[in-house]
Amino acid sequence: MSSQRVSLHGMWSSRAIFVMATVGSAVGLGNIWKFPYISGEYGGGAFIVVYLACIALIGIPIMMAEILLGRRGRSSPISTMRQLAREEGASPAWSLVGYSGVVAGFLILSFYSVIAGWALAYVFQSASGGLNGVTAERAAGLFGDLVGSPWQLMIWHSVFMSMTVVVVARGVRRGLERAVTLLMPALFAMLLIMVGYAYVEGDFIRGFEFMFNVDFSKVFQLCTGAAEELQCQFHGEPVLVAMGHAFFTLSLGMGAIMAYGAYVPEHASITGATIAIAIADTLVALLAGLAIFPIVFASGLEPAAGPGLIFQTLPIAFGNMPGGQWFGTVFFILLVFAAWTSSISIAEPAVAWLVEIRGWRRGSAAVLVGCLAWFMGIGSVLSFNLWSGEEYQLFGKTLFDLKDFLASNIMLPLGGLLIALFVAYGAGRHMALEELAISRQHLFDAWWFVIRFVAPVGIAMVFLNSIGVF
Ligand code: PHE
C-alpha cells in the first residue's frame, strides 16, 4: 500500500543517504557532551551497562518501529499517526504521540542550541590560540567565564539556532546529504586521535576502569546509616536516566526518526539500517568516553563535574598536544556539525507538520519553529548564570536540568512506549510484516516479541519504579 505514497517533503536519494542522515541525527551532543557527563555523574560502569542494554533491548526495536511507521505514513509524525490509526481502525487519539513529540522537540531544541553554542564558542577560543598550554584550572576558568556571561551565551545560541533554521528551511535533503557523508567520518577519525592522545598522556587505565568496571551496587544502591547498620535500598534514578539517554542519543520517541523514515525509499531494509545506525552511535559515545575520562583522572578532575565536563577536559588535551590549536579547532568544528545535523532533525517534525496543515512554505515554518525554540532557549541560557541559584530551582534542578529531564527521561520513553504499543496492538502484525519484510521468520518473531512485551514492560517498569510504585 505504501508504495503509492510519496512524501510531500521529498525523498532521500538512496538508502545509504538515509542511513547517513539518521546517523547525523543520532550522533550529536548526546554522544560527545551528554554521554560522558551523565556517565560521570552516575558513576560509570554499571550505568553504562544499563544504557547499552537499553539501546539493544529497547532502542533498536523501537527505532525499527519508528522508521516503519514513518515510511508507511510518508508525512509528518502527527499526520502519519493520525492516518495510520484511521487505516488500521484504531483511535485517532494515537496522533497524540505526534503532538507530544513536537512538544518534546521544542524542549530539547531549546537547550540543545545553547550547548551547541558552547561548542561554537570553543571553535573560536581554540582557533585564536586561547587554549594553548592551558592547565586544568585555566580550562575550568575559561568555561566558567563563558557560561557566566548571559550575553555571550545568547549570541552563540542565536547563531546556532539560525544555522538550524537555514538548513531546515532548505529541506533536510538538500541541506544534509553532502554534509553528513563527509563530516561524520571526519568526526570519527578525530575521536580516534583523541583516544590515542588519552591513551598516551591520560590515565587510560583508570578511565577505562571507570567506564567498564561494572559494580551495580555502587550505582544502584543508596545506603544510609552508620557502617554497622547500613540500610541499603535500590536506587532507580540512574536506570531512568540511562533509559532516557538511550532514547535521546538514538533520537527516538519524538518523531525525528519517524519524520526521516517518511523519506526512505521503498525497498530499503529497515533492520540493517537500524543496526548500522545504533552501532555507529554507540561507538561514537564510547570513543568520546575513552577520550575524556583518562584526561579527567590524569588532571585530577571530577568525573561528576556536570554539563561542563568535556569543555573542561578536552581543552587540556588540545592545549598541550603538538598541533593542538589546529586539532582543537577542527574537533570543535566537527562537534558543531554533529550538533547541527541533529538539531535539524529535532525541528523537522514540527516544520513538516506546519507545512502540511497550514500549507506554509518550509522557510516560514522553519523560522517560526526556530523563533519559538530560541525564545524558550533564553531560560536555558540563564540557568547557567542569573538563574542558577537555588531560589530559581525546582526539585534541586535548574530550568535547563528540568527541560532535559522532562524531555529526555519522561517524554521520549513515553513516546517510545506508545509507538511500541501502536505498532504491536493498535495496528497489528500485518503492517509490521509488510513494512519490515524480514526474510528470516525467526528474526521477525524475535523483534515482534520485543516490541509487544519486552520494550513496553521494560519502559513501564522503569517509570513505575521512579514514581515509587515499587
Ligand atoms: N540524538 C541526538 C544526540 O545525541 C539528539 C536528538 C534527540 C536528536 C532527539 C533528535 C531527537 O545528540
CSV table of C-alpha atoms and ligand atoms in Angstrom, one decimal:
chain,number,residue,atom,x,y,z
A,1,MET,CA,0.0,0.0,0.0
A,2,SER,CA,2.7,2.4,1.0
A,3,SER,CA,4.3,2.0,-2.4
A,4,GLN,CA,1.9,4.5,-3.9
A,5,ARG,CA,2.7,7.1,-1.3
A,6,VAL,CA,5.5,9.7,-1.8
A,7,SER,CA,6.4,12.2,0.8
A,8,LEU,CA,5.4,15.8,0.2
A,9,HIS,CA,8.7,16.8,1.6
A,10,GLY,CA,10.9,14.9,-0.8
A,11,MET,CA,12.7,11.6,-0.5
A,12,TRP,CA,16.3,10.5,0.3
A,13,SER,CA,18.1,9.6,-2.9
A,14,SER,CA,19.2,6.2,-1.6
A,15,ARG,CA,19.2,4.0,1.4
A,16,ALA,CA,22.8,4.9,2.2
A,17,ILE,CA,21.8,8.6,2.4
A,18,PHE,CA,19.0,7.7,4.8
A,19,VAL,CA,21.5,5.9,7.0
A,20,MET,CA,23.9,8.8,6.9
A,21,ALA,CA,21.2,11.3,7.6
A,22,THR,CA,19.9,9.3,10.5
A,23,VAL,CA,23.4,8.8,11.9
A,24,GLY,CA,23.7,12.5,11.6
A,25,SER,CA,20.6,12.9,13.7
A,26,ALA,CA,21.6,10.3,16.2
A,27,VAL,CA,25.3,11.3,16.6
A,28,GLY,CA,25.5,14.7,18.2
A,29,LEU,CA,25.9,16.4,21.6
A,30,GLY,CA,24.2,13.4,23.1
A,31,ASN,CA,27.2,11.2,22.4
A,32,ILE,CA,30.0,13.6,22.9
A,33,TRP,CA,28.8,16.0,25.5
A,34,LYS,CA,25.9,14.3,27.4
A,35,PHE,CA,27.1,10.7,27.5
A,36,PRO,CA,30.4,11.4,29.2
A,37,TYR,CA,28.9,13.8,31.7
A,38,ILE,CA,26.0,11.7,32.8
A,39,SER,CA,28.2,8.6,32.9
A,40,GLY,CA,30.5,10.6,35.1
A,41,GLU,CA,27.6,11.8,37.4
A,42,TYR,CA,26.2,8.3,37.8
A,43,GLY,CA,29.4,6.5,38.5
A,44,GLY,CA,30.4,4.9,35.2
A,45,GLY,CA,30.5,1.2,34.5
A,46,ALA,CA,27.2,-0.1,35.8
A,47,PHE,CA,25.3,2.9,34.4
A,48,ILE,CA,26.9,2.4,31.0
A,49,VAL,CA,25.9,-1.3,31.0
A,50,VAL,CA,22.3,-0.4,31.7
A,51,TYR,CA,22.5,2.2,28.9
A,52,LEU,CA,23.9,-0.3,26.5
A,53,ALA,CA,21.2,-2.8,27.4
A,54,CYS,CA,18.5,-0.2,26.8
A,55,ILE,CA,20.0,0.6,23.4
A,56,ALA,CA,19.9,-3.1,22.5
A,57,LEU,CA,16.6,-4.2,24.0
A,58,ILE,CA,14.5,-1.1,23.7
A,59,GLY,CA,16.2,1.4,21.4
A,60,ILE,CA,16.9,-0.8,18.4
A,61,PRO,CA,13.4,-2.4,18.3
A,62,ILE,CA,11.7,1.0,18.8
A,63,MET,CA,13.8,2.6,16.1
A,64,MET,CA,12.7,-0.1,13.7
A,65,ALA,CA,9.1,0.7,14.7
A,66,GLU,CA,9.5,4.4,14.2
A,67,ILE,CA,11.1,4.0,10.8
A,68,LEU,CA,8.4,1.6,9.6
A,69,LEU,CA,5.6,3.9,10.7
A,70,GLY,CA,7.3,6.9,9.0
A,71,ARG,CA,7.7,5.0,5.8
A,72,ARG,CA,4.2,3.8,5.7
A,73,GLY,CA,2.7,7.2,6.6
A,74,ARG,CA,5.0,9.3,4.5
A,75,SER,CA,4.2,12.5,6.3
A,76,SER,CA,4.9,14.4,9.5
A,77,PRO,CA,4.6,12.3,12.6
A,78,ILE,CA,1.3,13.9,13.7
A,79,SER,CA,-0.3,13.2,10.3
A,80,THR,CA,1.3,9.8,10.0
A,81,MET,CA,0.0,8.6,13.3
A,82,ARG,CA,-3.5,10.0,12.6
A,83,GLN,CA,-3.6,8.5,9.1
A,84,LEU,CA,-2.3,5.1,10.1
A,85,ALA,CA,-4.6,4.9,13.1
A,86,ARG,CA,-7.5,5.6,10.7
A,87,GLU,CA,-6.4,2.9,8.2
A,88,GLU,CA,-6.0,0.4,11.0
A,89,GLY,CA,-9.3,1.2,12.6
A,90,ALA,CA,-7.6,2.4,15.8
A,91,SER,CA,-8.4,5.5,17.8
A,92,PRO,CA,-7.5,8.9,16.4
A,93,ALA,CA,-6.0,9.7,19.8
A,94,TRP,CA,-2.8,8.0,18.7
A,95,SER,CA,-1.9,11.2,16.9
A,96,LEU,CA,-1.1,12.5,20.5
A,97,VAL,CA,2.1,10.6,20.1
A,98,GLY,CA,3.0,13.1,17.3
A,99,TYR,CA,1.9,16.1,19.3
A,100,SER,CA,3.9,15.1,22.4
A,101,GLY,CA,6.9,14.6,20.1
A,102,VAL,CA,6.6,18.1,18.8
A,103,VAL,CA,6.5,19.5,22.3
A,104,ALA,CA,9.5,17.4,23.3
A,105,GLY,CA,11.3,18.6,20.2
A,106,PHE,CA,10.8,22.2,21.3
A,107,LEU,CA,12.0,21.5,24.8
A,108,ILE,CA,15.1,19.7,23.5
A,109,LEU,CA,15.9,22.2,20.8
A,110,SER,CA,15.7,25.0,23.4
A,111,PHE,CA,18.7,23.6,25.4
A,112,TYR,CA,20.5,21.8,22.6
A,113,SER,CA,21.1,25.0,20.7
A,114,VAL,CA,22.6,26.6,23.8
A,115,ILE,CA,25.1,23.8,24.4
A,116,ALA,CA,25.9,23.7,20.7
A,117,GLY,CA,26.6,27.4,21.2
A,118,TRP,CA,29.3,26.5,23.7
A,119,ALA,CA,30.9,24.3,21.1
A,120,LEU,CA,30.8,27.2,18.6
A,121,ALA,CA,32.5,29.5,21.2
A,122,TYR,CA,35.2,26.9,21.6
A,123,VAL,CA,35.9,26.8,17.9
A,124,PHE,CA,37.0,30.4,18.2
A,125,GLN,CA,38.6,30.0,21.5
A,126,SER,CA,40.8,27.2,20.1
A,127,ALA,CA,41.5,28.9,16.7
A,128,SER,CA,42.7,32.1,18.4
A,129,GLY,CA,45.2,30.1,20.5
A,130,GLY,CA,43.2,30.7,23.7
A,131,LEU,CA,43.6,27.1,24.7
A,132,ASN,CA,47.4,26.8,24.1
A,133,GLY,CA,49.1,25.4,27.1
A,134,VAL,CA,46.0,25.5,29.4
A,135,THR,CA,46.1,23.9,32.8
A,136,ALA,CA,43.1,22.2,34.4
A,137,GLU,CA,42.4,25.3,36.4
A,138,ARG,CA,42.6,27.6,33.5
A,139,ALA,CA,40.3,25.4,31.4
A,140,ALA,CA,37.8,25.4,34.2
A,141,GLY,CA,38.1,29.2,34.4
A,142,LEU,CA,37.6,29.7,30.7
A,143,PHE,CA,34.5,27.6,30.8
A,144,GLY,CA,33.2,29.4,33.9
A,145,ASP,CA,33.8,32.8,32.1
A,146,LEU,CA,31.8,31.6,29.1
A,147,VAL,CA,28.8,30.2,30.9
A,148,GLY,CA,28.8,33.1,33.4
A,149,SER,CA,28.1,35.5,30.6
A,150,PRO,CA,24.5,35.5,29.5
A,151,TRP,CA,25.3,37.8,26.6
A,152,GLN,CA,27.9,35.5,25.1
A,153,LEU,CA,25.7,32.5,25.5
A,154,MET,CA,22.8,34.4,23.9
A,155,ILE,CA,24.9,35.3,20.9
A,156,TRP,CA,26.1,31.8,20.3
A,157,HIS,CA,22.7,30.3,20.9
A,158,SER,CA,21.3,32.7,18.3
A,159,VAL,CA,24.0,31.9,15.8
A,160,PHE,CA,23.4,28.1,16.2
A,161,MET,CA,19.6,28.5,16.0
A,162,SER,CA,19.9,30.5,12.8
A,163,MET,CA,22.2,27.8,11.3
A,164,THR,CA,19.5,25.2,12.1
A,165,VAL,CA,16.7,27.3,10.6
A,166,VAL,CA,18.7,27.8,7.4
A,167,VAL,CA,19.1,24.1,6.7
A,168,VAL,CA,15.6,23.1,7.8
A,169,ALA,CA,14.2,25.8,5.5
A,170,ARG,CA,16.1,24.5,2.5
A,171,GLY,CA,14.7,21.0,3.1
A,172,VAL,CA,16.6,18.4,5.0
A,173,ARG,CA,17.5,16.5,1.9
A,174,ARG,CA,19.3,19.2,0.0
A,175,GLY,CA,20.8,20.7,3.1
A,176,LEU,CA,22.0,17.4,4.5
A,177,GLU,CA,23.2,14.8,2.1
A,178,ARG,CA,26.5,16.2,1.3
A,179,ALA,CA,27.4,17.4,4.7
A,180,VAL,CA,26.9,14.1,6.5
A,181,THR,CA,28.7,11.9,4.1
A,182,LEU,CA,31.9,13.9,4.6
A,183,LEU,CA,31.7,15.1,8.1
A,184,MET,CA,30.6,12.1,10.1
A,185,PRO,CA,33.7,10.0,9.0
A,186,ALA,CA,35.9,13.0,9.8
A,187,LEU,CA,34.4,13.3,13.3
A,188,PHE,CA,35.0,9.6,13.9
A,189,ALA,CA,38.7,9.9,12.8
A,190,MET,CA,39.1,12.9,15.1
A,191,LEU,CA,37.7,11.0,18.0
A,192,LEU,CA,40.2,8.2,17.4
A,193,ILE,CA,43.0,10.7,17.5
A,194,MET,CA,41.7,12.0,20.8
A,195,VAL,CA,41.5,8.5,22.2
A,196,GLY,CA,45.1,8.0,21.1
A,197,TYR,CA,46.1,11.1,23.0
A,198,ALA,CA,44.2,10.0,26.1
A,199,TYR,CA,46.0,6.6,25.8
A,200,VAL,CA,49.4,8.2,25.8
A,201,GLU,CA,49.0,11.2,28.0
A,202,GLY,CA,46.0,10.4,30.2
A,203,ASP,CA,45.4,7.9,32.9
A,204,PHE,CA,44.0,5.4,30.5
A,205,ILE,CA,43.7,2.5,32.8
A,206,ARG,CA,41.6,4.5,35.4
A,207,GLY,CA,39.5,6.0,32.7
A,208,PHE,CA,38.9,2.5,31.2
A,209,GLU,CA,38.1,1.0,34.5
A,210,PHE,CA,35.7,3.8,35.3
A,211,MET,CA,33.8,3.0,32.2
A,212,PHE,CA,33.9,-0.7,32.1
A,213,ASN,CA,34.3,-1.9,35.6
A,214,VAL,CA,30.8,-2.9,36.5
A,215,ASP,CA,29.8,-2.6,40.1
A,216,PHE,CA,26.0,-2.5,40.3
A,217,SER,CA,25.9,-1.9,44.0
A,218,LYS,CA,27.9,1.4,43.6
A,219,VAL,CA,25.4,2.9,41.2
A,220,PHE,CA,22.1,1.4,42.0
A,221,GLN,CA,22.2,1.3,45.8
A,222,LEU,CA,21.6,4.1,48.1
A,223,CYS,CA,22.9,3.4,51.6
A,224,THR,CA,22.3,5.3,54.7
A,225,GLY,CA,23.2,4.9,58.3
A,226,ALA,CA,26.4,4.0,60.2
A,227,ALA,CA,28.7,1.2,59.0
A,228,GLU,CA,27.2,-1.5,61.2
A,229,GLU,CA,23.6,-0.8,60.5
A,230,LEU,CA,23.9,0.3,56.9
A,231,GLN,CA,20.5,0.4,55.2
A,232,CYS,CA,20.7,-0.1,51.5
A,233,GLN,CA,17.9,0.4,49.0
A,234,PHE,CA,17.6,0.0,45.3
A,235,HIS,CA,18.1,3.4,43.7
A,236,GLY,CA,16.3,3.6,40.4
A,237,GLU,CA,17.1,7.1,39.2
A,238,PRO,CA,20.2,6.0,37.3
A,239,VAL,CA,18.1,3.4,35.4
A,240,LEU,CA,15.6,6.1,34.4
A,241,VAL,CA,18.4,8.4,33.2
A,242,ALA,CA,20.2,5.6,31.3
A,243,MET,CA,17.0,4.6,29.6
A,244,GLY,CA,16.2,8.2,28.8
A,245,HIS,CA,19.6,8.7,27.3
A,246,ALA,CA,19.2,5.6,25.1
A,247,PHE,CA,16.2,7.4,23.6
A,248,PHE,CA,17.9,10.8,23.4
A,249,THR,CA,21.1,9.5,21.8
A,250,LEU,CA,19.2,7.5,19.2
A,251,SER,CA,16.8,10.4,18.6
A,252,LEU,CA,13.8,8.2,19.5
A,253,GLY,CA,10.4,8.8,20.9
A,254,MET,CA,9.7,12.2,19.5
A,255,GLY,CA,9.1,11.6,15.8
A,256,ALA,CA,12.5,12.7,14.5
A,257,ILE,CA,13.3,9.3,13.2
A,258,MET,CA,9.7,8.8,12.1
A,259,ALA,CA,10.0,12.0,10.0
A,260,TYR,CA,13.2,10.8,8.5
A,261,GLY,CA,11.6,7.4,7.9
A,262,ALA,CA,9.0,9.2,5.8
A,263,TYR,CA,11.6,9.9,3.2
A,264,VAL,CA,13.1,6.4,2.9
A,265,PRO,CA,13.0,4.7,-0.4
A,266,GLU,CA,10.5,1.9,-0.7
A,267,HIS,CA,12.7,-1.2,-0.8
A,268,ALA,CA,15.4,-0.2,1.7
A,269,SER,CA,15.8,-2.7,4.6
A,270,ILE,CA,14.9,-1.2,7.8
A,271,THR,CA,16.5,-3.7,10.1
A,272,GLY,CA,20.0,-3.5,8.6
A,273,ALA,CA,19.9,0.3,8.6
A,274,THR,CA,18.8,0.5,12.2
A,275,ILE,CA,21.5,-1.8,13.4
A,276,ALA,CA,24.2,0.2,11.5
A,277,ILE,CA,22.9,3.4,13.0
A,278,ALA,CA,22.8,2.1,16.5
A,279,ILE,CA,26.3,0.7,16.2
A,280,ALA,CA,27.7,3.9,14.8
A,281,ASP,CA,26.0,5.9,17.6
A,282,THR,CA,27.2,3.7,20.4
A,283,LEU,CA,30.8,3.6,19.1
A,284,VAL,CA,31.0,7.4,19.0
A,285,ALA,CA,29.7,7.7,22.6
A,286,LEU,CA,32.2,5.1,23.8
A,287,LEU,CA,35.0,6.7,22.0
A,288,ALA,CA,34.1,10.0,23.5
A,289,GLY,CA,34.2,8.5,26.9
A,290,LEU,CA,37.6,6.9,26.3
A,291,ALA,CA,38.9,10.2,25.1
A,292,ILE,CA,37.6,12.1,28.1
A,293,PHE,CA,37.8,10.0,31.2
A,294,PRO,CA,41.6,9.3,31.0
A,295,ILE,CA,42.1,13.1,30.9
A,296,VAL,CA,39.7,13.6,33.8
A,297,PHE,CA,41.7,11.3,36.0
A,298,ALA,CA,45.1,12.4,34.9
A,299,SER,CA,44.2,16.0,35.6
A,300,GLY,CA,42.7,15.4,39.0
A,301,LEU,CA,39.2,16.5,37.8
A,302,GLU,CA,35.9,15.2,39.0
A,303,PRO,CA,34.0,12.7,36.6
A,304,ALA,CA,30.9,14.2,38.1
A,305,ALA,CA,31.7,17.8,37.1
A,306,GLY,CA,28.4,18.1,35.2
A,307,PRO,CA,27.5,19.6,31.9
A,308,GLY,CA,30.8,21.3,31.6
A,309,LEU,CA,32.8,18.1,31.7
A,310,ILE,CA,34.0,17.9,28.1
A,311,PHE,CA,34.7,21.6,27.9
A,312,GLN,CA,36.9,21.4,31.0
A,313,THR,CA,38.8,18.4,29.9
A,314,LEU,CA,39.3,18.4,26.1
A,315,PRO,CA,40.9,21.8,26.1
A,316,ILE,CA,43.6,20.4,28.4
A,317,ALA,CA,44.4,17.8,25.7
A,318,PHE,CA,44.3,20.3,22.9
A,319,GLY,CA,46.2,22.9,24.8
A,320,ASN,CA,49.1,20.5,25.4
A,321,MET,CA,49.4,18.3,22.4
A,322,PRO,CA,51.5,19.1,19.4
A,323,GLY,CA,49.4,20.9,16.8
A,324,GLY,CA,46.7,21.1,19.4
A,325,GLN,CA,45.5,24.5,18.2
A,326,TRP,CA,44.6,23.1,14.9
A,327,PHE,CA,43.3,19.8,16.2
A,328,GLY,CA,41.1,21.6,18.8
A,329,THR,CA,39.7,23.9,16.2
A,330,VAL,CA,38.9,21.0,13.8
A,331,PHE,CA,37.4,19.0,16.6
A,332,PHE,CA,35.0,21.7,17.8
A,333,ILE,CA,34.0,22.5,14.2
A,334,LEU,CA,33.1,18.8,13.8
A,335,LEU,CA,31.2,18.8,17.1
A,336,VAL,CA,29.2,21.8,15.9
A,337,PHE,CA,28.4,19.9,12.7
A,338,ALA,CA,27.4,16.8,14.6
A,339,ALA,CA,25.1,19.0,16.7
A,340,TRP,CA,23.8,20.7,13.6
A,341,THR,CA,22.8,17.5,11.8
A,342,SER,CA,21.0,16.6,15.0
A,343,SER,CA,19.2,19.9,15.7
A,344,ILE,CA,17.7,20.0,12.2
A,345,SER,CA,16.1,16.6,12.8
A,346,ILE,CA,14.7,17.8,16.2
A,347,ALA,CA,13.0,20.6,14.3
A,348,GLU,CA,11.8,18.5,11.4
A,349,PRO,CA,8.6,17.0,12.8
A,350,ALA,CA,7.2,20.4,13.7
A,351,VAL,CA,8.2,22.0,10.5
A,352,ALA,CA,6.9,19.2,8.3
A,353,TRP,CA,3.6,19.4,10.2
A,354,LEU,CA,3.2,23.1,9.7
A,355,VAL,CA,3.8,22.7,6.0
A,356,GLU,CA,1.2,20.1,5.8
A,357,ILE,CA,-1.6,21.6,7.8
A,358,ARG,CA,-1.0,25.3,7.1
A,359,GLY,CA,0.3,24.9,3.6
A,360,TRP,CA,3.2,27.2,4.6
A,361,ARG,CA,6.4,27.3,2.8
A,362,ARG,CA,9.2,25.4,4.6
A,363,GLY,CA,11.1,28.6,5.1
A,364,SER,CA,8.3,30.3,7.1
A,365,ALA,CA,7.6,27.2,9.1
A,366,ALA,CA,11.3,26.8,9.9
A,367,VAL,CA,11.6,30.5,11.0
A,368,LEU,CA,8.6,30.1,13.3
A,369,VAL,CA,9.8,26.9,14.9
A,370,GLY,CA,13.3,28.4,15.3
A,371,CYS,CA,12.0,31.6,16.9
A,372,LEU,CA,9.9,29.8,19.4
A,373,ALA,CA,12.7,27.4,20.3
A,374,TRP,CA,15.1,30.3,20.5
A,375,PHE,CA,12.8,32.2,22.9
A,376,MET,CA,12.5,29.1,25.1
A,377,GLY,CA,16.3,28.8,25.0
A,378,ILE,CA,16.7,32.0,27.0
A,379,GLY,CA,15.7,30.1,30.0
A,380,SER,CA,18.4,27.5,29.3
A,381,VAL,CA,21.0,30.3,28.9
A,382,LEU,CA,20.1,31.9,32.2
A,383,SER,CA,20.2,28.5,34.0
A,384,PHE,CA,23.9,28.7,33.9
A,385,ASN,CA,24.3,32.2,35.4
A,386,LEU,CA,21.5,34.6,36.5
A,387,TRP,CA,19.0,31.8,37.3
A,388,SER,CA,21.5,29.2,38.6
A,389,GLY,CA,20.8,30.0,42.3
A,390,GLU,CA,18.7,27.8,44.5
A,391,GLU,CA,15.8,30.3,44.5
A,392,TYR,CA,15.3,29.6,40.8
A,393,GLN,CA,15.4,25.8,41.1
A,394,LEU,CA,12.7,23.2,41.4
A,395,PHE,CA,13.5,19.8,43.0
A,396,GLY,CA,17.1,21.0,43.0
A,397,LYS,CA,17.1,21.4,39.3
A,398,THR,CA,17.7,24.5,37.1
A,399,LEU,CA,15.4,25.2,34.2
A,400,PHE,CA,17.9,23.6,31.9
A,401,ASP,CA,18.0,20.5,34.0
A,402,LEU,CA,14.2,20.4,34.2
A,403,LYS,CA,13.7,20.6,30.5
A,404,ASP,CA,16.3,18.0,29.8
A,405,PHE,CA,14.9,15.7,32.5
A,406,LEU,CA,11.3,16.1,31.4
A,407,ALA,CA,12.0,15.7,27.7
A,408,SER,CA,14.7,13.0,27.7
A,409,ASN,CA,13.7,10.9,30.7
A,410,ILE,CA,10.0,11.2,30.6
A,411,MET,CA,8.6,12.3,27.2
A,412,LEU,CA,10.9,10.4,24.9
A,413,PRO,CA,10.5,7.0,26.7
A,414,LEU,CA,6.8,7.7,27.0
A,415,GLY,CA,6.6,8.4,23.2
A,416,GLY,CA,8.6,5.2,22.6
A,417,LEU,CA,6.3,3.2,24.8
A,418,LEU,CA,3.3,4.5,22.8
A,419,ILE,CA,4.9,3.8,19.5
A,420,ALA,CA,5.6,0.2,20.5
A,421,LEU,CA,2.1,-0.2,21.7
A,422,PHE,CA,0.6,1.3,18.5
A,423,VAL,CA,2.7,-1.0,16.3
A,424,ALA,CA,2.0,-4.0,18.4
A,425,TYR,CA,-1.6,-3.6,19.4
A,426,GLY,CA,-3.0,-0.6,17.6
A,427,ALA,CA,-2.1,-1.6,14.1
A,428,GLY,CA,-1.1,-5.2,14.4
A,429,ARG,CA,1.2,-7.8,12.9
A,430,HIS,CA,0.3,-7.5,9.2
A,431,MET,CA,1.5,-3.9,8.9
A,432,ALA,CA,4.9,-4.6,10.6
A,433,LEU,CA,5.3,-7.8,8.5
A,434,GLU,CA,4.7,-5.9,5.3
A,435,GLU,CA,6.9,-2.9,6.1
A,436,LEU,CA,9.8,-4.7,7.6
A,437,ALA,CA,9.8,-7.5,5.0
A,438,ILE,CA,12.3,-9.5,7.1
A,439,SER,CA,13.0,-12.7,5.2
A,440,ARG,CA,14.1,-14.7,8.2
A,441,GLN,CA,11.0,-15.5,10.1
A,442,HIS,CA,12.7,-16.1,13.5
A,443,LEU,CA,14.2,-12.6,13.3
A,444,PHE,CA,10.9,-11.1,12.8
A,445,ASP,CA,9.4,-13.1,15.6
A,446,ALA,CA,12.1,-12.0,17.9
A,447,TRP,CA,11.5,-8.4,17.1
A,448,TRP,CA,7.8,-8.8,17.4
A,449,PHE,CA,8.2,-10.4,20.8
A,450,VAL,CA,10.3,-7.5,22.0
A,451,ILE,CA,8.0,-4.8,20.6
A,452,ARG,CA,5.0,-6.4,22.2
A,453,PHE,CA,6.4,-7.3,25.6
A,454,VAL,CA,10.0,-6.6,26.4
A,455,ALA,CA,10.2,-2.9,25.4
A,456,PRO,CA,6.8,-1.8,26.8
A,457,VAL,CA,7.1,-3.7,30.0
A,458,GLY,CA,10.7,-2.6,30.4
A,459,ILE,CA,9.8,1.1,30.0
A,460,ALA,CA,6.7,0.8,32.2
A,461,MET,CA,8.7,-0.8,35.0
A,462,VAL,CA,11.3,1.9,35.0
A,463,PHE,CA,8.6,4.5,35.1
A,464,LEU,CA,6.7,2.8,37.9
A,465,ASN,CA,9.9,2.4,39.9
A,466,SER,CA,10.8,6.1,39.5
A,467,ILE,CA,7.4,7.2,40.8
A,468,GLY,CA,7.9,4.9,43.8
A,469,VAL,CA,5.4,2.2,43.0
A,470,PHE,CA,8.0,-0.5,43.9
B,1,PHE,N1,20.4,12.1,19.1
B,1,PHE,C1,20.8,13.5,19.3
B,1,PHE,C2,22.1,13.5,20.0
B,1,PHE,O1,22.5,12.5,20.6
B,1,PHE,C3,19.8,14.4,19.9
B,1,PHE,C4,18.4,14.2,19.4
B,1,PHE,C5,17.3,13.9,20.3
B,1,PHE,C6,18.1,14.4,18.1
B,1,PHE,C7,16.1,13.8,19.9
B,1,PHE,C8,16.8,14.2,17.6
B,1,PHE,C9,15.8,13.9,18.5
B,1,PHE,O2,22.7,14.5,20.1
